[in-house]
XYZ file of C-alpha atoms in Angstrom:
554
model
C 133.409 112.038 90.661
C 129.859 111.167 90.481
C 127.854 111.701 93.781
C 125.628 108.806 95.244
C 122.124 110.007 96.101
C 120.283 107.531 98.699
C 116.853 107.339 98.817
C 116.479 111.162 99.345
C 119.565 112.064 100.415
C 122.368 112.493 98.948
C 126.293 111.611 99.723
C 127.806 114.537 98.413
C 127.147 118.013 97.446
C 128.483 118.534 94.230
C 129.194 116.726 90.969
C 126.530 114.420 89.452
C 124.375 112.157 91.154
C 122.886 108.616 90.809
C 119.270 107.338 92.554
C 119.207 103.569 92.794
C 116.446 101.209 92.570
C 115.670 99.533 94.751
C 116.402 102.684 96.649
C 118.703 102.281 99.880
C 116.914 99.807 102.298
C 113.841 99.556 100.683
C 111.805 96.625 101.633
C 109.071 94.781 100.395
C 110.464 94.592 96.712
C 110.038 92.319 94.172
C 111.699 89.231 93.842
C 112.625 89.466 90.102
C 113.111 93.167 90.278
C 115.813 94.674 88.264
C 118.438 96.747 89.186
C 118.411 100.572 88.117
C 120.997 103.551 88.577
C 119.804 106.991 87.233
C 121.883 109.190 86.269
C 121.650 113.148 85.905
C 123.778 113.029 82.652
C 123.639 109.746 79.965
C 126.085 107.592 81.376
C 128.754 105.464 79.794
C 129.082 101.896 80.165
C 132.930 100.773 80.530
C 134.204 97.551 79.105
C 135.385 95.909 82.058
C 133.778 95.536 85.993
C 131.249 93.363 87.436
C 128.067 94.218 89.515
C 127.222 91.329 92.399
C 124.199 90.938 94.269
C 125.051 89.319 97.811
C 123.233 88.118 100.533
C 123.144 90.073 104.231
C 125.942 87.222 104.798
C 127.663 88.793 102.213
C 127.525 85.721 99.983
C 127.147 86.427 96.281
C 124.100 84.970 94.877
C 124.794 86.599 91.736
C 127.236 88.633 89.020
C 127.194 90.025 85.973
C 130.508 90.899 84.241
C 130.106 93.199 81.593
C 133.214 91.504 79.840
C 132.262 88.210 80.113
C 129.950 86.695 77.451
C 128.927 84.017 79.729
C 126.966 86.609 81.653
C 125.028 87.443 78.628
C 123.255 84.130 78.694
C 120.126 83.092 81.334
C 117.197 80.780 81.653
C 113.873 82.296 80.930
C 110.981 80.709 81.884
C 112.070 77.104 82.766
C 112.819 76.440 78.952
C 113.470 72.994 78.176
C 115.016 72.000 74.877
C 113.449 69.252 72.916
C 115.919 66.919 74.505
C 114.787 67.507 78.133
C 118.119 69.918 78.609
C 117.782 73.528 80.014
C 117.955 76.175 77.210
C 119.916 79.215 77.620
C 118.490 82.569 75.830
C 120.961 85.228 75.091
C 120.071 88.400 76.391
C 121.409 91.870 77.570
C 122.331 91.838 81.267
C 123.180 95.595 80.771
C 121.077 97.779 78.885
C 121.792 101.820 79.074
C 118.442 104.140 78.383
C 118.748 107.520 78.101
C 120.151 108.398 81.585
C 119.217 104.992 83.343
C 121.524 101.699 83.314
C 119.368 98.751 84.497
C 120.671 95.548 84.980
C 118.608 92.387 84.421
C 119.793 89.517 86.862
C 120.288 85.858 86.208
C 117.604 84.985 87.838
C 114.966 85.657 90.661
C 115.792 86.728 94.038
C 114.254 84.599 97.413
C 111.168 85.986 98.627
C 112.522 87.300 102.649
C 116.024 88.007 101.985
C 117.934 91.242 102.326
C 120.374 91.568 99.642
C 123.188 94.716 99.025
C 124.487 95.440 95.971
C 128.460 95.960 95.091
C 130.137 97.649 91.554
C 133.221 97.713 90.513
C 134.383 101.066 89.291
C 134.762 101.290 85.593
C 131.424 99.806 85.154
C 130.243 102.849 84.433
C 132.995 104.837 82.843
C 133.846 108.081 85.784
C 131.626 106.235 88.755
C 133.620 104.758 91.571
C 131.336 101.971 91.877
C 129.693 100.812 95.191
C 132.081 99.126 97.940
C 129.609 100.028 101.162
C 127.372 97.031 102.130
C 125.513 99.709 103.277
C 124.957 101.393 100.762
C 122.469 99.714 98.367
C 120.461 97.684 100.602
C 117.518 96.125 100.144
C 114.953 93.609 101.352
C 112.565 91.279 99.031
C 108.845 90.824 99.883
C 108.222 87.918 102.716
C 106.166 85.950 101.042
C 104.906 85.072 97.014
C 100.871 84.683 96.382
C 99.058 82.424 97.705
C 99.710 79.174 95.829
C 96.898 78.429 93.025
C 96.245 82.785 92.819
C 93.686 82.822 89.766
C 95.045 86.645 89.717
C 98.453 88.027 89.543
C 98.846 91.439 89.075
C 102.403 93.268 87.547
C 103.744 96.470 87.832
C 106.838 98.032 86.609
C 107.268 100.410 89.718
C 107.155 97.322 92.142
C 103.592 97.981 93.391
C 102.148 94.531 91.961
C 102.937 91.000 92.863
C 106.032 90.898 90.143
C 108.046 93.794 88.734
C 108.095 91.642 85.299
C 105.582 89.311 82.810
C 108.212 86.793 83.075
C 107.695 86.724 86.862
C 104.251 86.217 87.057
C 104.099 83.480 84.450
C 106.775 81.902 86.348
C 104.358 81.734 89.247
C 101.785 79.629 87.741
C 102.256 76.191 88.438
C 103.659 73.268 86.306
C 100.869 71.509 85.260
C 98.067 74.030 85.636
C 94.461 73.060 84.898
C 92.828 76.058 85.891
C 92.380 79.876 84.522
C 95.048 82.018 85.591
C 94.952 85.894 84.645
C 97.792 87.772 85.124
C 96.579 92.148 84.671
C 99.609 94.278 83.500
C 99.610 97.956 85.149
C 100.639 100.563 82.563
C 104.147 100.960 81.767
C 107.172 99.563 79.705
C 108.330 95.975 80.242
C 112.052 95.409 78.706
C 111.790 91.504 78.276
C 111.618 88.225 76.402
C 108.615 86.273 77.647
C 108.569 82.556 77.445
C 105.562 80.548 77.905
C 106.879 76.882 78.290
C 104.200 73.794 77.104
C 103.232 73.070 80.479
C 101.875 76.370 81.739
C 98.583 76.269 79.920
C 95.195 78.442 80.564
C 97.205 82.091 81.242
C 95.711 85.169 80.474
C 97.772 88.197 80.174
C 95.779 91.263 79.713
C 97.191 94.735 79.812
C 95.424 98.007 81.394
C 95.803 100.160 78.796
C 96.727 98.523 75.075
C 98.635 101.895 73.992
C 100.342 102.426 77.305
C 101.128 98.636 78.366
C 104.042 97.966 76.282
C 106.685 94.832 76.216
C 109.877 95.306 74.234
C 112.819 94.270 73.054
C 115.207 93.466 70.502
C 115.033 89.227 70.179
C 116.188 87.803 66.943
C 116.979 85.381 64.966
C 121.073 86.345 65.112
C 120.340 86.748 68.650
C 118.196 83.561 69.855
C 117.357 81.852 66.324
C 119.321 79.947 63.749
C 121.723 82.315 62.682
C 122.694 82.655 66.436
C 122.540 78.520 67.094
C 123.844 77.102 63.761
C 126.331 75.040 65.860
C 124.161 74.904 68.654
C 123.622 71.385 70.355
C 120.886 69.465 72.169
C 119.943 72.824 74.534
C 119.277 74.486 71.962
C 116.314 72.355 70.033
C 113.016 73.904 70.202
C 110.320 71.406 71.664
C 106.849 71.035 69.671
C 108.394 71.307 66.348
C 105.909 71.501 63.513
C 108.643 71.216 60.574
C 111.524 69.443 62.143
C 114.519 70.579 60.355
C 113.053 74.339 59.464
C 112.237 74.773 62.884
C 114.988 73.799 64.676
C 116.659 76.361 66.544
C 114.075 79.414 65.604
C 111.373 78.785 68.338
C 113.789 81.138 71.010
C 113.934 84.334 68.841
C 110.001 85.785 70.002
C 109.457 88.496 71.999
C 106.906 86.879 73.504
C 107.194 83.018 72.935
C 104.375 80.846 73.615
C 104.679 76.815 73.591
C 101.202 76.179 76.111
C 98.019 75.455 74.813
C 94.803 77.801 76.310
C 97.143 81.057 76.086
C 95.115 84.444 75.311
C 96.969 87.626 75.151
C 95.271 91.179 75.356
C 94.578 95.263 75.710
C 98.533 95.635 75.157
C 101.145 96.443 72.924
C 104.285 93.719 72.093
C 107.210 95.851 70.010
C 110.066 93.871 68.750
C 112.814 96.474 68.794
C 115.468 94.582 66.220
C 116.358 97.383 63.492
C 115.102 97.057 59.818
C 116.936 94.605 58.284
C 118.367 92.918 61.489
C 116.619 89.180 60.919
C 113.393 87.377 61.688
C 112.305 88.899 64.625
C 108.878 87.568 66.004
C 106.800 89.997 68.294
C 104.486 86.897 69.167
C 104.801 83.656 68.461
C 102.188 80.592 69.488
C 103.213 76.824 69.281
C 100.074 75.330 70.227
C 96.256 74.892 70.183
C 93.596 77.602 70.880
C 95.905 80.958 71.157
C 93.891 84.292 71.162
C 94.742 87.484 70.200
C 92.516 89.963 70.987
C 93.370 93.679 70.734
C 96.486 93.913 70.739
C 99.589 95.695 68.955
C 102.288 93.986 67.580
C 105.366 95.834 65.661
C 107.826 94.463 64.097
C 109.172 93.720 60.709
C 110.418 90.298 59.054
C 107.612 87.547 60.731
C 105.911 89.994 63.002
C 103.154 87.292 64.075
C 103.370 83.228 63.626
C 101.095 80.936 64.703
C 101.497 77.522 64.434
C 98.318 75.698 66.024
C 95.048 77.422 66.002
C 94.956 80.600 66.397
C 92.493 83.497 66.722
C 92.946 86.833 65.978
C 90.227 90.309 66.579
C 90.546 93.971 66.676
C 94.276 93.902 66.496
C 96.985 95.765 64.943
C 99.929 93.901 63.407
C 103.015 96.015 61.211
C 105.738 94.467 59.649
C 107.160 94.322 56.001
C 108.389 90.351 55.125
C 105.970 87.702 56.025
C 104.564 89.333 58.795
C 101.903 86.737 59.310
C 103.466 83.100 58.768
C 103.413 79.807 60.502
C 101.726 76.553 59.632
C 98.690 77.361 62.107
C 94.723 77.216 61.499
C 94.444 81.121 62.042
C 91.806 83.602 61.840
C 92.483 86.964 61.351
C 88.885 89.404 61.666
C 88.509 93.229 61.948
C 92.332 93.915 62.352
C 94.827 96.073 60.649
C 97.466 94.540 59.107
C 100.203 97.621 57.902
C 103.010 97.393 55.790
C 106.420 99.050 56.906
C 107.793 98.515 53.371
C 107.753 96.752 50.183
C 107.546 93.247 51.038
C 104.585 90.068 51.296
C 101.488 90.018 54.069
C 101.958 86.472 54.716
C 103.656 82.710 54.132
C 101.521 80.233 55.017
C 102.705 76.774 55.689
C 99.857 74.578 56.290
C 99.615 70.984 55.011
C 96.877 68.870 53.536
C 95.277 67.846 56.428
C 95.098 71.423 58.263
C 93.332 74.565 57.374
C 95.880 78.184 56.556
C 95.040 81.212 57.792
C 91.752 83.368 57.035
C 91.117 87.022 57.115
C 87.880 88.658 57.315
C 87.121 91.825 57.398
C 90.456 93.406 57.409
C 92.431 96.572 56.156
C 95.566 96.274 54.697
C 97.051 99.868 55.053
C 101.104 101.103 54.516
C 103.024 103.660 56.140
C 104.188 106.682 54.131
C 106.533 105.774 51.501
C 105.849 101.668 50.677
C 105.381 102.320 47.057
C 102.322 101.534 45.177
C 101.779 97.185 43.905
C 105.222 96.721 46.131
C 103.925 93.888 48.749
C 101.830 90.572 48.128
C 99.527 89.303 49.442
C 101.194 86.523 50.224
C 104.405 83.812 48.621
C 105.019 80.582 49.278
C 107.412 77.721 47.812
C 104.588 75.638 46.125
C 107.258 72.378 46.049
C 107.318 72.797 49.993
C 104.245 73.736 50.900
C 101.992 72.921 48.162
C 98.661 73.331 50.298
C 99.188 76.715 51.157
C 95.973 78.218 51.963
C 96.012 82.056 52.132
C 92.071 83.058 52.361
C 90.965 87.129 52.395
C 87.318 87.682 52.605
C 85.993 91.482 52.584
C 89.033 93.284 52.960
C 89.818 96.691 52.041
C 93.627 97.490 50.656
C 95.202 100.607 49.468
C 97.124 100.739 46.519
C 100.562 99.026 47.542
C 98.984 95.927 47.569
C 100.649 93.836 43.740
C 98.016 93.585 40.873
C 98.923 89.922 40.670
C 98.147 89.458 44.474
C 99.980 86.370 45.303
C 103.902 85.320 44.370
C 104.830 81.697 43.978
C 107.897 80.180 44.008
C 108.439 78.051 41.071
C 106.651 80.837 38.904
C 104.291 78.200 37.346
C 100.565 77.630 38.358
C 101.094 73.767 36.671
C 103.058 73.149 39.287
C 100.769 73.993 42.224
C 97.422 72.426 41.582
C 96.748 72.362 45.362
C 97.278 75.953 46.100
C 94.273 78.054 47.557
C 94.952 81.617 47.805
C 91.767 82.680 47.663
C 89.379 86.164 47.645
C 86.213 87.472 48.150
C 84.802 91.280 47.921
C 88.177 93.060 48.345
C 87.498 96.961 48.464
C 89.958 100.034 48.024
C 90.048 101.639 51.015
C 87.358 103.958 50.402
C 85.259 100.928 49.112
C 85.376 100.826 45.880
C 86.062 97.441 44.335
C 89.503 96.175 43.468
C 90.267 95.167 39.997
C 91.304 91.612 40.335
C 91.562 90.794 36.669
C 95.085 90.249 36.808
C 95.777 88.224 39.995
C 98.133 85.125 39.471
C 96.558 82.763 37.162
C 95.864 80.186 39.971
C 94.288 82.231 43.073
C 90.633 82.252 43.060
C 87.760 84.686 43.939
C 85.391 82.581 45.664
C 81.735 82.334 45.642
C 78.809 83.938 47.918
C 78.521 80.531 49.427
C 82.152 79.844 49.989
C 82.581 82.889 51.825
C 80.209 82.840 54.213
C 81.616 78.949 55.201
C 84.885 80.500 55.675
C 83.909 83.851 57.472
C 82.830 81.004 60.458
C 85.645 80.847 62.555
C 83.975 77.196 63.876
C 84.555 76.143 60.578
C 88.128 77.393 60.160
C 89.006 76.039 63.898
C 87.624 72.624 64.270
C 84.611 73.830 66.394
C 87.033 76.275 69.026
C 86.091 79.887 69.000
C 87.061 82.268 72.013
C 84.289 84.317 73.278
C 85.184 88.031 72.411
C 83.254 90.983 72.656
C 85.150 94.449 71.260
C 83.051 97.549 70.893
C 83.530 100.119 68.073
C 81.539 103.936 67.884
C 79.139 105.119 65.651
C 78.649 108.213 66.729
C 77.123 109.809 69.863
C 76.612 107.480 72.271
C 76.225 104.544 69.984
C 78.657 101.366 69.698
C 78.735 98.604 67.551
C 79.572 95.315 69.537
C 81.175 92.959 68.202
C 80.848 89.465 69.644
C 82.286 85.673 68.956
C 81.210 82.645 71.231
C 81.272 78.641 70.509
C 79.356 76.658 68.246
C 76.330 75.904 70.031
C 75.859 78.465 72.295
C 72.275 79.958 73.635
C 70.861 82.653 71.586
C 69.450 84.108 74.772
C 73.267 85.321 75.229
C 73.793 88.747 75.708
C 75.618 91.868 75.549
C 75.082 93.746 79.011
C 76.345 97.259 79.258
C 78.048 97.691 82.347
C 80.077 100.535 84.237
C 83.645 99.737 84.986
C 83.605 98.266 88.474
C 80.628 97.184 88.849
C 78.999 93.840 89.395
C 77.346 91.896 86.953
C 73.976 92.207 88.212
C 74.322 96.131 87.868
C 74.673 96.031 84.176
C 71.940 97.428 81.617
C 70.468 94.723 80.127
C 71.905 95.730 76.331
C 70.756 93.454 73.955
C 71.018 89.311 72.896
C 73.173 87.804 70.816
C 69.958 86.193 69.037
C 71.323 83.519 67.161
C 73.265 80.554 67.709
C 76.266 81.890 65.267
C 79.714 82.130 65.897
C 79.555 85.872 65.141
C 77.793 88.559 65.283
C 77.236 92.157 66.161
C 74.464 94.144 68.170
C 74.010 97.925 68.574
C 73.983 99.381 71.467
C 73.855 103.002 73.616
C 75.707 104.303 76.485
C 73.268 105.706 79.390
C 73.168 109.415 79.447
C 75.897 109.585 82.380
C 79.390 110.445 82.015
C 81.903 107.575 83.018
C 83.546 104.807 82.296
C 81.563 101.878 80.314
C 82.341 98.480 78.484
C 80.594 95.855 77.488
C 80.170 92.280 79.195
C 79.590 89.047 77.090
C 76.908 87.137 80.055
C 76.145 83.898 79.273
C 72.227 82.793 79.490
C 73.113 81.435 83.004
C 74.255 84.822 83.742
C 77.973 84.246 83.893
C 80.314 86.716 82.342
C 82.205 85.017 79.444
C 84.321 88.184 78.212
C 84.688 91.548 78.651
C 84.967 94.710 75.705
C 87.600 97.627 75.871
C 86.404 100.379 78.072
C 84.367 103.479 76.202
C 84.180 106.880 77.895
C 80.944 108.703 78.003
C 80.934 112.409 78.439
């Protein structure tokens, strides 16, 4: 029999032992916390046997039976289907790791409750479960942010305002009109995140990119339209941009995003769905004016779609099948786009009266093993989509990238007069220009002047560009900064250098933008004392529009 360890004691002396979190009678924990037991040995989970979370009254305010499918499906997010009904996601109540189970509850707990936790044995195959109200005991924190917080902050070890992303978007308001950024602590967050239409201007910006990580394995079999074939009015996604393609295949994102204003950085989204195991989105953004600024995203089939504008900088983004797709206005700049095996960059779906997506200054690398000319550029169904715009400007490509470039479906370039998949100055990797002599018959390489139109992301988003500022070494102490601000803003701009923590008005003055371009990039040094530096984007006025990754100096 397995002994029950609480808090730091421990319930018997021999056999194996489980730690809960919440620990016995811990208080002040998070509302949407989930629940853990920790094993010393991988456990097993049974096939039948419920867990229930009841109040101090001993009324059960929820249960998860790990034999009932019904307890495999939850709201997330306040999703509303297209028809104004609640949608249910499918999910994994139950999830074994290594020597943890952690349960994922229906939905959030009340802020000021104590709650105790019962299991039935069999649960977990050889534990007797937990009869004792006293035994796994716990009381949430009195009270949630103040209402209208412009900050939330989440943590996976319950030190923030939310143990989850889900739980601090769920925090800002219906209806919001005003900047909310929610900061990410280091750590692993096992979760779909849903960003319903009316939650706009939310920031979610992680502490470390390589160490902030969100993950799991949605799907299309599991959320999309191989799960919802016969699925009925709950199950419609809301903002469609194709109306029958997209009808059921807006809940399958790791990270699903239907509000306008949404920006997304320093952090790493991994969509854990197995090679071969469907679509499987690691981000996806149904509306205007999404950024994407350093971050990772891993998948394989349809890694990244965008389907409004959308810019993208400094970012990483691996997948195999059209791992950049959507009908979106996107711009894609100084990024790495890698292929996890043969297979095609993007589909772009864009009509006549939109713009596709653009990539500047990329690299378009492979892992070990994608053979040589084995991914496109890009395919598309020209009798579908015959506007397809797929634009690469400056980008360098190893060798598994096809001689011909671009695939279309029908294989006939009379039948796709409108198509622009389009090129400019593509390298090898080492720089070396690419031999484009034998790209399909109707792609283009595009003039001097062409390119430098479509290099402006003003241009290629109807006059919205995010500020940005991302900084890059050249050696020593020196950086090269890049920077993106709006059409029309004052060349007296500048890049400040600034160590972590401080104010604005402690900054070095760095340098200014000096121009009223979209883009641009300045150099600048670190001073000559060790510490922790990044870069501030501070308006003429002096207000800080953005903020760079953080730079050591030794």
């Amino acid at each position: 029999m397995l002994a029950i360890a609480l808090g730091g004691g421990t319930a018997a002396a021999s056999g194996p032992q489980v730690h809960f979190g919440p620990q016995g009678h811990q208080r002040r924990v998070c509302v949407d916390t989930p629940l853990r037991l920790t094993f010393d040995r991988p456990p097993q989970l049974g096939t039948t046997g419920a867990i229930r979370v009841h109040l101090g009254d001993s009324t059960v305010v929820d249960s998860i039976d790990v034999a009932d499918p019904e307890s495999s499906k939850r709201t997330i997010g306040g999703a509303v289907s297209d028809t104004g009904q609640p949608h249910l996601f499918t999910y994994h109540p139950v999830v074994v790791s290594g020597d943890t189970v952690t349960v994922h509850l229906h939905q959030r707990l009340e802020y000021g409750e104590t709650y105790y936790v019962t299991m039935d044995p069999g649960m977990v195959a050889g534990f007797p479960g937990v009869r004792d109200p006293s035994t796994w005991r716990f009381t949430t924190r009195a009270a949630p942010p103040p209402a209208g917080a412009a900050r939330l902050t989440v943590a996976a070890d319950g030190s923030g305002d939310f143990c989850t992303v889900q739980g601090a978007v769920d925090a800002v308001p219906l209806g919001n009109q005003r900047p909310v950024r929610i900061d990410v602590r280091a750590g692993t967050y096992d979760e779909i995140v849903y960003v319903r239409p009316d939650r706009p201007h939310i920031t979610v910006s992680g502490q470390d990119r390589d160490r902030t990580v969100i993950r799991y394995a949605n799907n299309d079999r599991l959320n999309g339209d191989s799960a919802r074939a016969s699925g009925g009015p709950a199950d419609v996604c809301p903002l469609r941009a194709l109306p029958t393609p997209d009808l059921h295949n807006c809940w399958r994102a790791l990270v699903g995003v239907d509000a306008p204003d949404f920006t997304l950085e320093n952090i790493t989204l991994r969509n854990t769905t197995p090679y071969g195991g469907s679509q499987a989105e690691a981000f996806r953004g149904n509306n205007q004016r999404i950024t994407l600024n350093r971050v990772t995203l891993e998948s394989y089939q349809d890694t990244l779609r965008l389907q409004g504008t959308g810019f993208v900088t400094d970012s990483f983004i691996r997948g195999d099948v059209d791992f950049v797709w959507g009908t979106g206005s996107v711009l894609v700049q100084n990024s790495t786009l890698e292929s996890a095996h043969a297979g095609y960059v993007t589909q772009v779906r864009n009509d006549a009266e939109h713009h596709g997506n653009v990539f500047v200054h990329n690299r378009l690398t492979r892992v070990p093993g994608v053979p040589d000319g084995s991914v496109h550029l890009g395919r598309i169904q020209t009798n579908r989509f015959p506007y397809s715009q797929a634009v690469y400007l400056d980008t360098a490509m190893d060798a598994h990238i096809a001689p011909v470039g671009w695939q279309i479906t029908p294989d006939d370039c009379a039948q796709a007069p409108n198509l622009q998949d389009w090129e400019y100055g593509s390298t090898d990797l080492a720089g070396r220009p690419v031999d484009t002599g034998t790209r399909l018959a109707c792609s283009r390489q595009v003039s001097d002047t062409e390119a430098a139109r479509w290099r402006d992301p003003g241009f290629v988003l109807g006059g919205w560009v995010p500020t940005t500022v991302n900084a890059t070494p050249t050696g020593g102490r020196g950086y090269a900064v890049s920077w993106t601000a709006a059409p029309g803003h004052a060349p007296a701009d500048r890049i400040a250098v600034c160590r972590v923590g401080l104010p604005d008005v402690a900054c070095r003055p760095g340098a200014p933008t000096g121009t009223a371009a979209t883009t641009g990039t300045v150099a600048l040094t670190l001073p000559p004392l060790p510490g922790r530096y990044e870069f501030r984007y501070l308006t003429a006025a002096g207000q800080r529009a953005a903020t760079s990754n953080v730079v050591t100096a030794r």
